Short mmCIF file of C-alpha atoms in Angstrom, two decimals:
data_model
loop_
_atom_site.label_atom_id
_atom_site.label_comp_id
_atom_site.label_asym_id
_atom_site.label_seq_id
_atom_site.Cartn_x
_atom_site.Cartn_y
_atom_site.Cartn_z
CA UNK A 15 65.90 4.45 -125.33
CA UNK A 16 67.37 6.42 -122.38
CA UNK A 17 64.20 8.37 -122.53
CA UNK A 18 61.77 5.26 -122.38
CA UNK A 19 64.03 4.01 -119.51
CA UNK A 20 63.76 7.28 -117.55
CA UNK A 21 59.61 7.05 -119.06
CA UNK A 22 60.10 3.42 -117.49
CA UNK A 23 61.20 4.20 -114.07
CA UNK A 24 59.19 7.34 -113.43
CA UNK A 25 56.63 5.42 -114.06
CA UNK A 26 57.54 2.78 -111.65
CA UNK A 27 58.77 5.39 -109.14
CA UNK A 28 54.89 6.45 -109.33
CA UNK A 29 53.29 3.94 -109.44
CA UNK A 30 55.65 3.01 -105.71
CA UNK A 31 54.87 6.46 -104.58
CA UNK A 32 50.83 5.60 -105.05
CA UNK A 33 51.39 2.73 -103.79
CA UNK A 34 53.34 3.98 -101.08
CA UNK A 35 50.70 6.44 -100.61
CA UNK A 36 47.78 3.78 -100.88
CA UNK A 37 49.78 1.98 -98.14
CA UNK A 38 50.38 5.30 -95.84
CA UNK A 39 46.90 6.08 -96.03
CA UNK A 40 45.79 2.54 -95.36
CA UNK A 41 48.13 2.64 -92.28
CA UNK A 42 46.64 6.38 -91.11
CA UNK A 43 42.83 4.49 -91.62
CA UNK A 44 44.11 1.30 -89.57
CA UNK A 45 45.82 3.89 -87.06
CA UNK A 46 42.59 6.09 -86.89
CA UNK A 47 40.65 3.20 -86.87
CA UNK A 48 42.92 1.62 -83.94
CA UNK A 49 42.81 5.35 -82.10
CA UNK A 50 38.92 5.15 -82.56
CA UNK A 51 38.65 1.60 -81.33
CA UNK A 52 40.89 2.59 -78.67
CA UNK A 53 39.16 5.56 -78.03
CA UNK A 54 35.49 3.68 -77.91
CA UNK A 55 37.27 0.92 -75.52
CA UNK A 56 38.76 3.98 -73.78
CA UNK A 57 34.96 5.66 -73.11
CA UNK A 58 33.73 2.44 -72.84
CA UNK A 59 35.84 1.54 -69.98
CA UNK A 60 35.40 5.39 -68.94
CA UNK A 61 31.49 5.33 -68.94
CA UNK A 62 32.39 1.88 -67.40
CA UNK A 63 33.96 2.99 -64.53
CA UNK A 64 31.93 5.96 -64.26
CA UNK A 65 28.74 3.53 -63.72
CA UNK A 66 30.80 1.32 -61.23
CA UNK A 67 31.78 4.68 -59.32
CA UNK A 68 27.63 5.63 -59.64
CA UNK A 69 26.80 2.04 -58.99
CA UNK A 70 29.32 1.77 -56.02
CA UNK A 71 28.48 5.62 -54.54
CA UNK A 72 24.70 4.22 -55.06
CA UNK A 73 25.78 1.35 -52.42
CA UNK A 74 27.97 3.27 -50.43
CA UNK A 75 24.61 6.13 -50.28
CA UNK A 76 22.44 3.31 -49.20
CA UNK A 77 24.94 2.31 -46.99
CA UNK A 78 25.07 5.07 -45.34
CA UNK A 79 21.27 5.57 -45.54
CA UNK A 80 20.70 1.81 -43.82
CA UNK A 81 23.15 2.74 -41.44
CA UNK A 82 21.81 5.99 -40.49
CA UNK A 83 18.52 4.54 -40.47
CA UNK A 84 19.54 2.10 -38.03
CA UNK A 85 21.03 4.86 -35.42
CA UNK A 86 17.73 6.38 -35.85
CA UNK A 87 16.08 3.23 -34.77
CA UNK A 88 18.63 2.79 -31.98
CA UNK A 89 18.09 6.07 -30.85
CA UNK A 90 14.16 6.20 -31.04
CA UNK A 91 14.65 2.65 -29.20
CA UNK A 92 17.16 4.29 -26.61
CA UNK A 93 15.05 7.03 -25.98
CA UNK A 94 11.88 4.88 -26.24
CA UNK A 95 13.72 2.78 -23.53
CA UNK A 96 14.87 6.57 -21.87
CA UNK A 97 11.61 7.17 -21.71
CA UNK A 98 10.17 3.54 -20.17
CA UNK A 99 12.50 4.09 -17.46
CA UNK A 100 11.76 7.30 -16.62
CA UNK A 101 7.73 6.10 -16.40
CA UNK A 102 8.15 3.08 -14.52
CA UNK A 103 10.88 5.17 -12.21
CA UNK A 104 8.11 8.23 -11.51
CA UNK A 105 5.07 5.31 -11.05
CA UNK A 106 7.48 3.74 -8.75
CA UNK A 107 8.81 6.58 -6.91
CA UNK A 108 4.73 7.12 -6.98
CA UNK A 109 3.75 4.26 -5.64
CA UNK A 110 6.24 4.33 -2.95
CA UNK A 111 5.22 8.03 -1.85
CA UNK A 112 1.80 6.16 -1.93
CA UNK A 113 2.71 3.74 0.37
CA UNK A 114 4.96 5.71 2.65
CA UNK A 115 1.52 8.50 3.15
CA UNK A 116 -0.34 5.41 3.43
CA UNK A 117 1.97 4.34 6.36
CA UNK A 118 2.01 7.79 7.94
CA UNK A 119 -2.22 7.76 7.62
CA UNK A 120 -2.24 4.36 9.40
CA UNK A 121 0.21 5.74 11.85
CA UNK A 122 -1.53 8.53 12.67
CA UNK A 123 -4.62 6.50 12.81
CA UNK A 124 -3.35 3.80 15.08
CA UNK A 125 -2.05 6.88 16.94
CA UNK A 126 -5.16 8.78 17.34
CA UNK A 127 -7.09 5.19 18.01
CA UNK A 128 -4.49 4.56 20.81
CA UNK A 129 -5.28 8.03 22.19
CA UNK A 130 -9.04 7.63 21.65
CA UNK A 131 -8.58 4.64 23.94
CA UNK A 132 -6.52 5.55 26.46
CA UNK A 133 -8.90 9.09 26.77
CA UNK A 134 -11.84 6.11 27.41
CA UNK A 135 -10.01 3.90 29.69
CA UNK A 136 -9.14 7.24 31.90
CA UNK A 137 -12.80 8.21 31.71
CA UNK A 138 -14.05 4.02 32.19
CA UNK A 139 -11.57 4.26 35.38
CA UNK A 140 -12.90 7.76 36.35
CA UNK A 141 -16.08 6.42 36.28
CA UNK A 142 -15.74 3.18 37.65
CA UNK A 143 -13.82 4.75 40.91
CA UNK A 144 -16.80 7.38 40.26
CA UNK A 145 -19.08 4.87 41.02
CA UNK A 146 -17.68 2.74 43.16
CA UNK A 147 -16.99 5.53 45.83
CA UNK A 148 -21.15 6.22 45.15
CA UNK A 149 -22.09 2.84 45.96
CA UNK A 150 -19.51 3.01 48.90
CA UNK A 151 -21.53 5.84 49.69
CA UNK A 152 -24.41 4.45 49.12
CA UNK A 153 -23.52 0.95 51.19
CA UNK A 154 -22.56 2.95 54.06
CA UNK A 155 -25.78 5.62 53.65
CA UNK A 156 -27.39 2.14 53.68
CA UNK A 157 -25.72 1.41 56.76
CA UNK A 158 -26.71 3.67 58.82
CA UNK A 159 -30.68 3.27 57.98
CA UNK A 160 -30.21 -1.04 57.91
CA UNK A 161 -30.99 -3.06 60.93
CA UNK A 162 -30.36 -6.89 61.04
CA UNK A 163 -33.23 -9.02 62.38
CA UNK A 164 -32.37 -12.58 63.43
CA UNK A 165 -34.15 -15.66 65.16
CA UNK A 166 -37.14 -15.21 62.79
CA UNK A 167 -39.60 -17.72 62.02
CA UNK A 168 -38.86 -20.03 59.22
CA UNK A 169 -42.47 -19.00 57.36
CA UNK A 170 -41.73 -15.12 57.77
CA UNK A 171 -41.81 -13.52 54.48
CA UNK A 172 -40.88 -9.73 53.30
CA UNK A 173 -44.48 -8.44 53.52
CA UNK A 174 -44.82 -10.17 56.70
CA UNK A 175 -41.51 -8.38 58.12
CA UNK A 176 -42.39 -5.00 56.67
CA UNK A 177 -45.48 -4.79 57.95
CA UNK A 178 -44.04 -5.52 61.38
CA UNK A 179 -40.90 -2.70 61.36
CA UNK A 180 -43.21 -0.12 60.39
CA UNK A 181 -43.83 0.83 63.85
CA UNK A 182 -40.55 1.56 63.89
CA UNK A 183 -40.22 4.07 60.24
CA UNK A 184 -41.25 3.94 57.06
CA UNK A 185 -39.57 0.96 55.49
CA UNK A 186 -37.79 1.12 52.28
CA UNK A 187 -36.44 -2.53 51.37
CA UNK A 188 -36.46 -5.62 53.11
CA UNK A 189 -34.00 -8.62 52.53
CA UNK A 190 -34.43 -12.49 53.64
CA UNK A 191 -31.32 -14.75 53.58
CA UNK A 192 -32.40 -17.81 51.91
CA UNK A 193 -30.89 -21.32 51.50
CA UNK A 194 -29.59 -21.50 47.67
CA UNK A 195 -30.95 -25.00 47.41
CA UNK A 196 -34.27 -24.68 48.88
CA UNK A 197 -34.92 -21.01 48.81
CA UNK A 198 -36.64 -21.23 52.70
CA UNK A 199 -35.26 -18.79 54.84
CA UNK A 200 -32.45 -19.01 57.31
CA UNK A 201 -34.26 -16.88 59.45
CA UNK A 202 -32.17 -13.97 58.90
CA UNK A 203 -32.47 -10.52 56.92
CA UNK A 204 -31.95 -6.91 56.54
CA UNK A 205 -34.27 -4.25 57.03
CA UNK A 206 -33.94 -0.83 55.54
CA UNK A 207 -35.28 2.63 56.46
CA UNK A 208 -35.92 5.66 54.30
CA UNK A 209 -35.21 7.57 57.48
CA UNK A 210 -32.45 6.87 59.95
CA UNK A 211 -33.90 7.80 63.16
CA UNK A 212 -36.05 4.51 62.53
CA UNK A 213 -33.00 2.21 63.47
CA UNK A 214 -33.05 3.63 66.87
CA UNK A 215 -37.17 1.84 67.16
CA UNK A 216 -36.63 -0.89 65.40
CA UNK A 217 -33.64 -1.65 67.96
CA UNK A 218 -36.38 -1.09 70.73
CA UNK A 219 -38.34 -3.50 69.02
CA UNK A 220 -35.63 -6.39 70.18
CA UNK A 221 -37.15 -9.16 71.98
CA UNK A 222 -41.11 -8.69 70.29
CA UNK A 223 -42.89 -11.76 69.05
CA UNK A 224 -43.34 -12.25 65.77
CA UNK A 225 -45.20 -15.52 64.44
CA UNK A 226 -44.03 -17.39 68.45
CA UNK A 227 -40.57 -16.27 67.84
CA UNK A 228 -38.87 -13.57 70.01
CA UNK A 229 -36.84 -11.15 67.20
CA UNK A 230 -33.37 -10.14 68.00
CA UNK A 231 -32.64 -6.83 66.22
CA UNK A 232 -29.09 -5.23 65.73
CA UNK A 233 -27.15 -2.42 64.18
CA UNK A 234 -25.99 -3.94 60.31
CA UNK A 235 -22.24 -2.92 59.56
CA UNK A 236 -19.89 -4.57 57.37
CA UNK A 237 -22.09 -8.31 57.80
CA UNK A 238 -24.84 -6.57 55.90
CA UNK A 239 -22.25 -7.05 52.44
CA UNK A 240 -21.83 -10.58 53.38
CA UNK A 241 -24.77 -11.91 52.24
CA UNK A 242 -25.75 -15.29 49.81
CA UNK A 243 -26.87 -13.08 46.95
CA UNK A 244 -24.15 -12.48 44.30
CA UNK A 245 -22.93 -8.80 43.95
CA UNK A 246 -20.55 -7.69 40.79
CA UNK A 247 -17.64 -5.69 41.16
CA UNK A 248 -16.66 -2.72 39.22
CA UNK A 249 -14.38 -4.68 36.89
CA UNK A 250 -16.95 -7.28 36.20
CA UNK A 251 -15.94 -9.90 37.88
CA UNK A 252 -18.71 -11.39 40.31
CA UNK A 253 -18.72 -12.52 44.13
CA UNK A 254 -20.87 -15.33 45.85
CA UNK A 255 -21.81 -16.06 49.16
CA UNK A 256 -19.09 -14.82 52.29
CA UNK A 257 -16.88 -12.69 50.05
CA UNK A 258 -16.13 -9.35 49.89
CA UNK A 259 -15.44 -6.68 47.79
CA UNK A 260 -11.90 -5.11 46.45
CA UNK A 261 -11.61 -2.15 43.95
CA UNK A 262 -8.30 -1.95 42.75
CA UNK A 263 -7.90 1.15 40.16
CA UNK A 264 -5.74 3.26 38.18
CA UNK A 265 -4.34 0.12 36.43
CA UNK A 266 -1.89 0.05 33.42
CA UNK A 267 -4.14 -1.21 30.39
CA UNK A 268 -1.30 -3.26 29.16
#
């Protein structure tokens, strides 16, 4: 009986242990099951985190690609803009070395224009005082070979007169004083000699008849220039009947 009993609990004892056993290695499958799960979880949250760390290092690369993109732009604007400025400042700095030798030309032309003009106004003046001390000359050459015939007969014309002063010289130019209005003679004139010595016989000739009237002959000074015929000055400007004329020169042109 004692040994069925030990038989009895022996057998109990292993049937506990297997069961004991079953249970331990139930527990070490749960526990390696467990570890694995945890260990899946684990990578999972690993490869996870690993793809957030890609995905976010993917952002933070483009980020940093956008953003150095964008100083690229802002510097190819900046020196895009650089550049602009530097064009428009060399066309302007251009344009106002353009004007400026412009200026200078036109300066130097209204310069050179000015002296152009001032070189013809000396040489108009020269000139003019030139000529006018010719014709003074001339008037007073004139002079000298001019007689002045008065009391003539009202139908005594220049052939007429000529004709009768050439006993005296050869005559050169013979001038009756006629009314504006009318045009008939005053019974006045000039008579002019190519040779001087022929004043001296037409003065002999005073007191001969010509057409019934006796002619008066005298020396013609100054009276010859006073005369009904108009006569232009050197400046232009013209003179009628009873004046007479004044050259003023060497004026400023301003």
């Amino acid at each position: 009986r004692d040994r069925s009993h030990r038989h009895r609990d022996e057998d109990r004892h292993k049937v506990k242990g297997d069961k004991d056993k079953d249970r331990d290695r139930d527990k070490d499958r749960d526990r390696r099951d467990r570890d694995r799960d945890r260990d899946r979880d684990r990578n999972r949250d690993r490869d996870r985190g690993r793809d957030r760390d890609r995905d976010r290092d993917r952002d933070r690369d483009r980020d940093r690609d956008r953003r150095r993109d964008s100083r690229d732009r802002d510097r190819k604007r900046k020196r895009s803009r650089e550049r602009d400025r530097r064009s428009r400042d060399r066309d302007e700095r251009r344009r106002r070395e353009e004007r400026e030798r412009e200026r200078e030309r036109e300066r130097k032309e209204r310069e050179e224009r000015e002296r152009v003009r001032q070189m013809e106004e000396e040489k108009r003046r020269q000139e003019e005082e030139l000529r006018f001390a010719e014709e003074e000359a001339e008037l007073c050459e004139r002079d000298k070979r001019t007689v002045f015939v008065y009391h003539l007969h009202p139908r005594v014309d220049s052939k007429v007169l000529s004709d009768f002063f050439s006993k005296a010289g050869k005559v050169r130019d013979v001038r009756l004083i006629t009314d504006k209005k009318t045009g008939k003679s005053k019974g006045f004139g000039y008579i002019e000699f190519y040779d001087p010595s022929a004043v001296v016989g037409a003065l002999a000739m005073q007191g001969y008849e010509l057409m019934g009237h006796a002619v008066m002959v005298k020396v013609s000074e100054a009276e010859k220039n006073v005369v009904n015929t108009t006569v232009t000055n050197p400046s232009g400007a013209t003179q009628g009947q009873g004046s007479t004329r004044l050259y003023i020169g060497n004026l400023n042109p301003k």
